[in-house]
Amino acid sequence: MKQYTVAAKRIIFTINNDPSTDQRMQRICGTLASNGYKVVLVGRTMTRLPLPELPYPAFRLNSWLRKGPLSYAEFNIRLFWWLLFRKTDIICAIDLDTILPVYINSKWKNIVRVYDAHEYFSELKEVVRRPAIQKIWQRIESFSLQRFPLGYTVSQSIAEAFENRYGVRYTVIRNLPFRNKNEVPVTQRKKRFLYQGAINEGRGIEQLLEAMLTVPAELDLYGSGNRLDACKALCRSLGLQHKVFFHEPVPPETLRKLTPYYWAGINLVEPEGLNQLYSLANKFFDYIQAGIPQVTMNFPEYQRVQQEQPVGILLGSTRSAEIARALNHLLEDTVVYEQLTENCRHASKTYCWENEEKHLLAVYQKISDK
């Protein structure tokens, strides 16, 4: 990998989640730190997991509140004061829920600001379903993005939407994992399905649980979120405790080792809001790197990959019957399953962070040269 020469530029990245479990930010910060940037990552305490050993400083801000609008306000106030007393050359806001403290501090200190959009935030399902809340986020988005000419996002669809709506041209830096060379033969895989990630609204978890009633296999879910308790209750009411298992979030490296032993991965998104429609989830590529097929959505970004290299079964909806058919197809059709597995092995050489990080370094090299 090319080593970029920089004059020890200092960058602070701000996230509204926990640095210990944010794989994307660990990759981004690790790449920049190894290429001469003085990187700092700041987020909030969301888990009991200890911070892993990282090649850069990471901080967690404690909050009294965990849910609701007041939790955003509290964290933004804490983040504003934390940033106020830190010296840096660049501040990068990760998503809309940290952008205002970054904007104010960058203006007061006259330093470069960057926006990294992991989501089309004003189009999140949980936002779209509440029109009054959506209007607030749309105003924040409209105000902020026009004042953040420098930025990047996770998919071509979101980049095009931002350009059409706000006139900003953002680079696409996809959320790709590192190469996972821990290949596991099909004969050593368990007839178990894997879901990893947030258990939130719009992820189709309830429909997945209902689908498992007619799928002769087991399901492991690793993650937490605002629908975790409700999904656990649904699991009990459906009598699925013997085949569906909820697990606490685990460190990314642990998950990387576990994933290749599963039969297939699951990536469900309900098509409510443009963020869901334009999504390109990190778990989609995690499954590719693990060499396992997956059941995912027939959305534009997944179609782009599928047209180049079929790696799974695309769903037209998150109806439980359709999910069940796809899962059972992977269990029963060995020819299709083995072909998808082979395709994943080939695709893993392309869709990896070792390739994508070059684009990230080019973005910050250009910013540093200004």
XYZ file of C-alpha atoms in Angstrom:
370
model
C 0.000 0.000 0.000
C 1.226 3.456 -0.873
C 2.320 5.513 2.112
C 1.035 9.070 1.873
C 3.236 11.840 3.207
C 1.448 14.339 5.435
C 2.648 17.039 7.774
C 1.272 15.240 10.858
C -2.260 16.527 10.299
C -4.475 16.084 13.343
C -8.011 14.728 12.768
C -10.820 14.219 15.273
C -13.656 11.879 14.295
C -16.970 12.134 16.158
C -19.493 9.292 16.429
C -22.727 8.850 18.356
C -22.013 5.232 19.206
C -19.341 3.185 20.930
C -15.770 3.180 19.530
C -15.270 -0.393 20.746
C -17.796 -1.866 18.279
C -17.659 0.537 15.317
C -15.752 -1.520 12.763
C -15.969 1.082 10.004
C -14.399 3.754 12.173
C -11.730 1.381 13.402
C -10.751 0.748 9.779
C -10.844 4.421 8.785
C -8.904 5.634 11.812
C -6.425 2.753 11.591
C -5.667 3.469 7.924
C -5.115 7.174 8.520
C -3.046 6.611 11.666
C -0.751 4.199 9.818
C -0.250 6.817 7.094
C 1.025 9.651 9.268
C -2.164 11.323 10.539
C -2.675 12.009 14.238
C -6.115 10.534 14.656
C -8.506 10.755 17.610
C -11.886 8.989 17.768
C -14.549 10.155 20.223
C -17.916 8.517 20.818
C -20.196 7.573 23.663
C -20.353 4.705 26.122
C -22.870 2.194 24.736
C -21.511 -1.168 25.869
C -19.558 -2.747 28.689
C -16.940 -4.031 26.268
C -13.503 -2.596 26.995
C -11.880 -0.473 24.344
C -9.618 -2.672 22.221
C -5.981 -1.839 21.701
C -5.987 0.713 18.913
C -3.177 2.538 17.074
C -4.794 5.886 17.963
C -6.490 7.458 21.017
C -10.192 6.740 21.496
C -12.518 8.332 24.028
C -16.005 7.502 25.284
C -18.252 10.209 26.721
C -20.691 9.065 29.375
C -24.330 10.096 29.070
C -27.161 10.025 31.549
C -29.732 9.401 28.820
C -29.641 6.569 26.269
C -32.859 6.987 24.270
C -35.083 9.708 22.863
C -34.514 13.256 21.600
C -33.030 14.427 24.893
C -30.271 11.817 24.603
C -29.164 13.415 21.303
C -29.220 16.845 22.899
C -27.233 15.686 25.923
C -24.575 13.960 23.861
C -24.229 16.917 21.492
C -23.704 19.284 24.427
C -21.087 16.982 25.947
C -19.407 16.596 22.555
C -19.411 20.357 21.957
C -17.547 21.038 25.216
C -15.178 18.135 24.666
C -14.242 19.446 21.204
C -13.926 23.011 22.430
C -10.812 22.187 24.429
C -9.099 19.952 21.849
C -6.595 21.134 19.262
C -6.910 19.700 15.779
C -6.502 20.568 12.096
C -9.573 18.725 10.829
C -12.833 17.641 12.450
C -14.911 14.968 10.763
C -18.555 14.512 11.770
C -19.839 10.982 11.387
C -23.528 11.202 10.512
C -25.977 13.974 11.199
C -26.275 13.339 14.928
C -22.803 14.783 15.603
C -22.654 17.428 12.886
C -23.736 20.561 14.803
C -21.008 20.464 17.500
C -18.480 19.851 14.731
C -19.771 22.753 12.645
C -19.779 25.236 15.532
C -16.304 24.274 16.730
C -14.870 24.353 13.212
C -16.309 27.831 12.642
C -15.059 29.222 15.946
C -11.596 27.736 15.506
C -11.405 28.292 11.732
C -10.423 24.687 11.001
C -11.360 22.283 8.221
C -14.579 20.311 8.640
C -15.540 17.094 6.828
C -18.759 15.098 6.748
C -18.738 11.296 6.670
C -22.300 10.099 6.002
C -22.731 6.495 7.030
C -26.487 6.990 6.640
C -28.966 9.140 4.758
C -29.997 10.264 8.211
C -33.148 12.253 7.463
C -34.444 9.215 5.549
C -33.963 6.621 8.290
C -37.124 4.571 8.850
C -37.419 5.588 12.498
C -37.178 9.227 11.335
C -39.495 8.969 8.308
C -42.245 7.430 10.429
C -42.376 10.561 12.612
C -42.992 13.552 10.293
C -42.344 16.191 12.974
C -38.992 14.603 13.867
C -38.112 14.199 10.189
C -38.658 17.911 9.566
C -36.167 18.734 12.321
C -33.515 16.418 10.879
C -34.185 17.695 7.347
C -33.577 21.250 8.505
C -30.367 20.223 10.237
C -29.300 18.313 7.124
C -30.126 21.179 4.757
C -28.358 23.724 6.973
C -25.293 21.571 7.540
C -24.529 19.873 4.241
C -24.462 23.142 2.356
C -21.755 24.198 4.832
C -19.816 20.930 4.501
C -18.491 20.959 0.928
C -15.935 18.289 1.862
C -17.307 14.829 2.504
C -17.815 11.232 1.533
C -20.508 8.592 1.959
C -21.038 4.853 1.746
C -22.929 4.372 -1.510
C -23.294 5.852 -4.973
C -27.044 6.217 -4.478
C -26.634 8.408 -1.380
C -23.892 10.465 -3.042
C -26.189 11.162 -5.998
C -29.080 12.077 -3.690
C -26.909 14.563 -1.768
C -25.703 16.153 -4.993
C -29.233 16.493 -6.358
C -30.649 17.906 -3.129
C -27.784 19.940 -1.655
C -25.323 20.468 -4.512
C -22.408 18.732 -2.777
C -20.234 16.190 -4.559
C -19.160 13.540 -2.089
C -16.723 10.712 -2.759
C -17.950 7.150 -2.258
C -15.997 5.223 0.380
C -17.771 1.905 0.813
C -17.871 0.182 4.167
C -15.665 -2.747 3.212
C -13.955 -5.111 5.663
C -10.373 -6.320 5.587
C -9.680 -9.536 3.705
C -10.725 -12.533 5.745
C -8.580 -15.466 4.698
C -10.090 -17.801 7.283
C -11.756 -20.049 4.700
C -13.883 -22.881 6.053
C -14.895 -25.828 3.829
C -18.623 -26.299 3.341
C -18.390 -29.661 5.118
C -17.278 -27.888 8.307
C -20.070 -25.332 8.344
C -22.994 -25.572 10.712
C -26.576 -25.514 9.423
C -27.062 -22.239 11.243
C -27.867 -18.773 9.934
C -26.223 -15.597 11.196
C -27.517 -12.079 11.695
C -25.000 -9.513 12.898
C -25.596 -5.848 13.615
C -28.163 -3.538 15.149
C -31.505 -4.981 16.202
C -33.431 -1.816 15.405
C -36.572 -0.741 13.630
C -36.556 -1.387 9.915
C -34.200 -4.387 10.035
C -36.866 -7.053 9.438
C -35.980 -9.005 12.572
C -39.599 -9.686 13.535
C -40.335 -11.117 10.075
C -37.142 -13.167 10.254
C -38.267 -14.714 13.521
C -41.623 -15.635 12.016
C -39.826 -17.167 9.011
C -37.808 -19.408 11.315
C -40.998 -21.284 12.191
C -40.695 -23.129 8.851
C -36.893 -23.253 8.492
C -35.216 -26.460 9.782
C -32.086 -24.714 11.043
C -30.894 -22.510 13.878
C -30.352 -18.758 13.953
C -27.837 -16.673 15.932
C -28.266 -12.909 16.300
C -25.325 -10.831 17.520
C -26.182 -7.256 18.406
C -28.289 -4.850 20.395
C -30.731 -2.065 19.625
C -34.092 -0.491 20.263
C -36.029 -3.619 19.209
C -33.976 -6.170 21.128
C -36.390 -6.645 24.033
C -39.409 -6.763 21.723
C -37.728 -9.348 19.494
C -36.794 -11.501 22.479
C -40.413 -11.388 23.618
C -41.619 -12.346 20.128
C -39.153 -15.231 20.064
C -40.615 -16.574 23.312
C -44.201 -16.140 22.157
C -43.426 -18.088 18.953
C -41.758 -20.863 20.934
C -38.437 -20.484 19.114
C -36.096 -20.502 22.111
C -34.725 -23.893 21.048
C -33.522 -22.626 17.647
C -33.112 -18.845 17.860
C -30.376 -17.400 20.095
C -29.645 -13.772 20.970
C -26.053 -12.844 21.829
C -24.454 -9.721 23.235
C -22.286 -7.700 20.804
C -18.818 -9.204 20.490
C -15.540 -7.626 19.333
C -15.209 -7.458 15.532
C -12.266 -9.868 15.458
C -14.272 -12.473 17.340
C -17.100 -12.157 14.843
C -14.684 -12.452 11.923
C -13.557 -15.814 13.278
C -17.096 -17.069 13.890
C -18.762 -16.017 10.632
C -17.090 -18.480 8.183
C -18.557 -21.412 10.151
C -22.154 -20.373 9.444
C -24.218 -21.660 6.538
C -25.288 -18.201 5.387
C -25.680 -14.616 6.549
C -28.796 -12.473 6.741
C -29.067 -8.792 5.846
C -32.643 -7.516 5.932
C -33.801 -3.932 5.509
C -37.390 -2.754 5.248
C -37.784 -0.384 2.253
C -39.250 2.509 4.202
C -37.249 5.678 3.632
C -34.514 6.374 1.115
C -31.774 5.477 3.589
C -32.966 1.881 3.635
C -33.450 1.781 -0.120
C -29.948 3.157 -0.770
C -28.240 1.123 1.966
C -25.046 -0.862 1.553
C -24.546 -2.484 4.943
C -21.163 -3.506 6.274
C -22.530 -6.967 7.098
C -23.189 -7.500 3.372
C -19.441 -7.396 2.738
C -18.574 -9.179 5.997
C -20.459 -12.211 4.714
C -18.657 -12.027 1.374
C -15.303 -11.920 3.123
C -16.279 -14.914 5.251
C -17.066 -16.832 2.054
C -20.686 -17.527 2.972
C -23.746 -16.793 0.811
C -26.417 -14.493 2.137
C -30.041 -13.466 1.952
C -30.246 -9.740 1.311
C -32.430 -7.114 -0.334
C -33.091 -6.360 -3.993
C -32.017 -2.726 -3.565
C -29.933 -0.659 -6.043
C -26.563 -1.021 -4.306
C -26.908 -4.765 -3.751
C -28.004 -5.141 -7.364
C -24.765 -3.470 -8.503
C -22.684 -6.114 -6.740
C -24.987 -8.990 -7.670
C -24.764 -8.101 -11.358
C -20.973 -8.347 -11.204
C -20.791 -11.416 -8.969
C -23.874 -13.171 -7.529
C -23.181 -13.731 -3.837
C -26.623 -14.451 -2.430
C -30.376 -14.428 -2.862
C -32.073 -11.053 -3.304
C -35.466 -10.500 -1.686
C -38.214 -8.300 -3.085
C -39.663 -7.763 0.396
C -39.198 -8.683 4.048
C -42.329 -10.830 4.207
C -41.701 -13.820 6.422
C -42.815 -16.300 3.739
C -40.302 -14.891 1.232
C -37.508 -14.960 3.797
C -38.320 -18.580 4.657
C -38.260 -19.613 0.987
C -34.825 -18.070 0.498
C -33.348 -19.657 3.620
C -34.763 -23.062 2.748
C -33.468 -22.730 -0.824
C -29.928 -22.280 0.509
C -30.389 -25.334 2.717
C -31.808 -27.578 0.002
C -30.135 -26.619 -3.309
C -26.509 -27.706 -2.976
C -25.610 -26.673 -6.543
C -26.745 -23.081 -6.026
C -25.196 -22.971 -2.576
C -21.767 -24.127 -3.739
C -21.789 -21.721 -6.705
C -22.627 -18.771 -4.441
C -19.879 -19.859 -2.058
C -17.365 -19.903 -4.890
C -18.551 -16.484 -6.064
C -18.000 -15.099 -2.573
C -14.418 -16.321 -2.631
C -13.782 -14.459 -5.888
C -15.647 -11.322 -4.801
C -13.720 -11.143 -1.535
C -10.571 -10.236 -3.467
C -12.280 -7.119 -4.859
C -14.578 -5.961 -2.066
C -12.025 -5.468 0.687
C -10.678 -2.544 2.685
C -7.184 -3.058 1.294
C -8.560 -1.742 -2.021
C -11.062 0.805 -0.689
C -8.688 2.555 1.714
C -6.754 3.959 -1.240
C -9.750 6.179 -2.025
C -9.959 7.331 1.600
C -6.280 8.268 1.644
C -6.703 10.186 -1.611
C -9.542 12.223 -0.025
C -7.479 13.234 3.006
C -4.356 13.804 0.945
C -6.319 16.300 -1.147
C -7.680 17.995 1.994
C -4.220 18.159 3.559
C -2.712 19.713 0.432
C -5.080 22.691 0.580
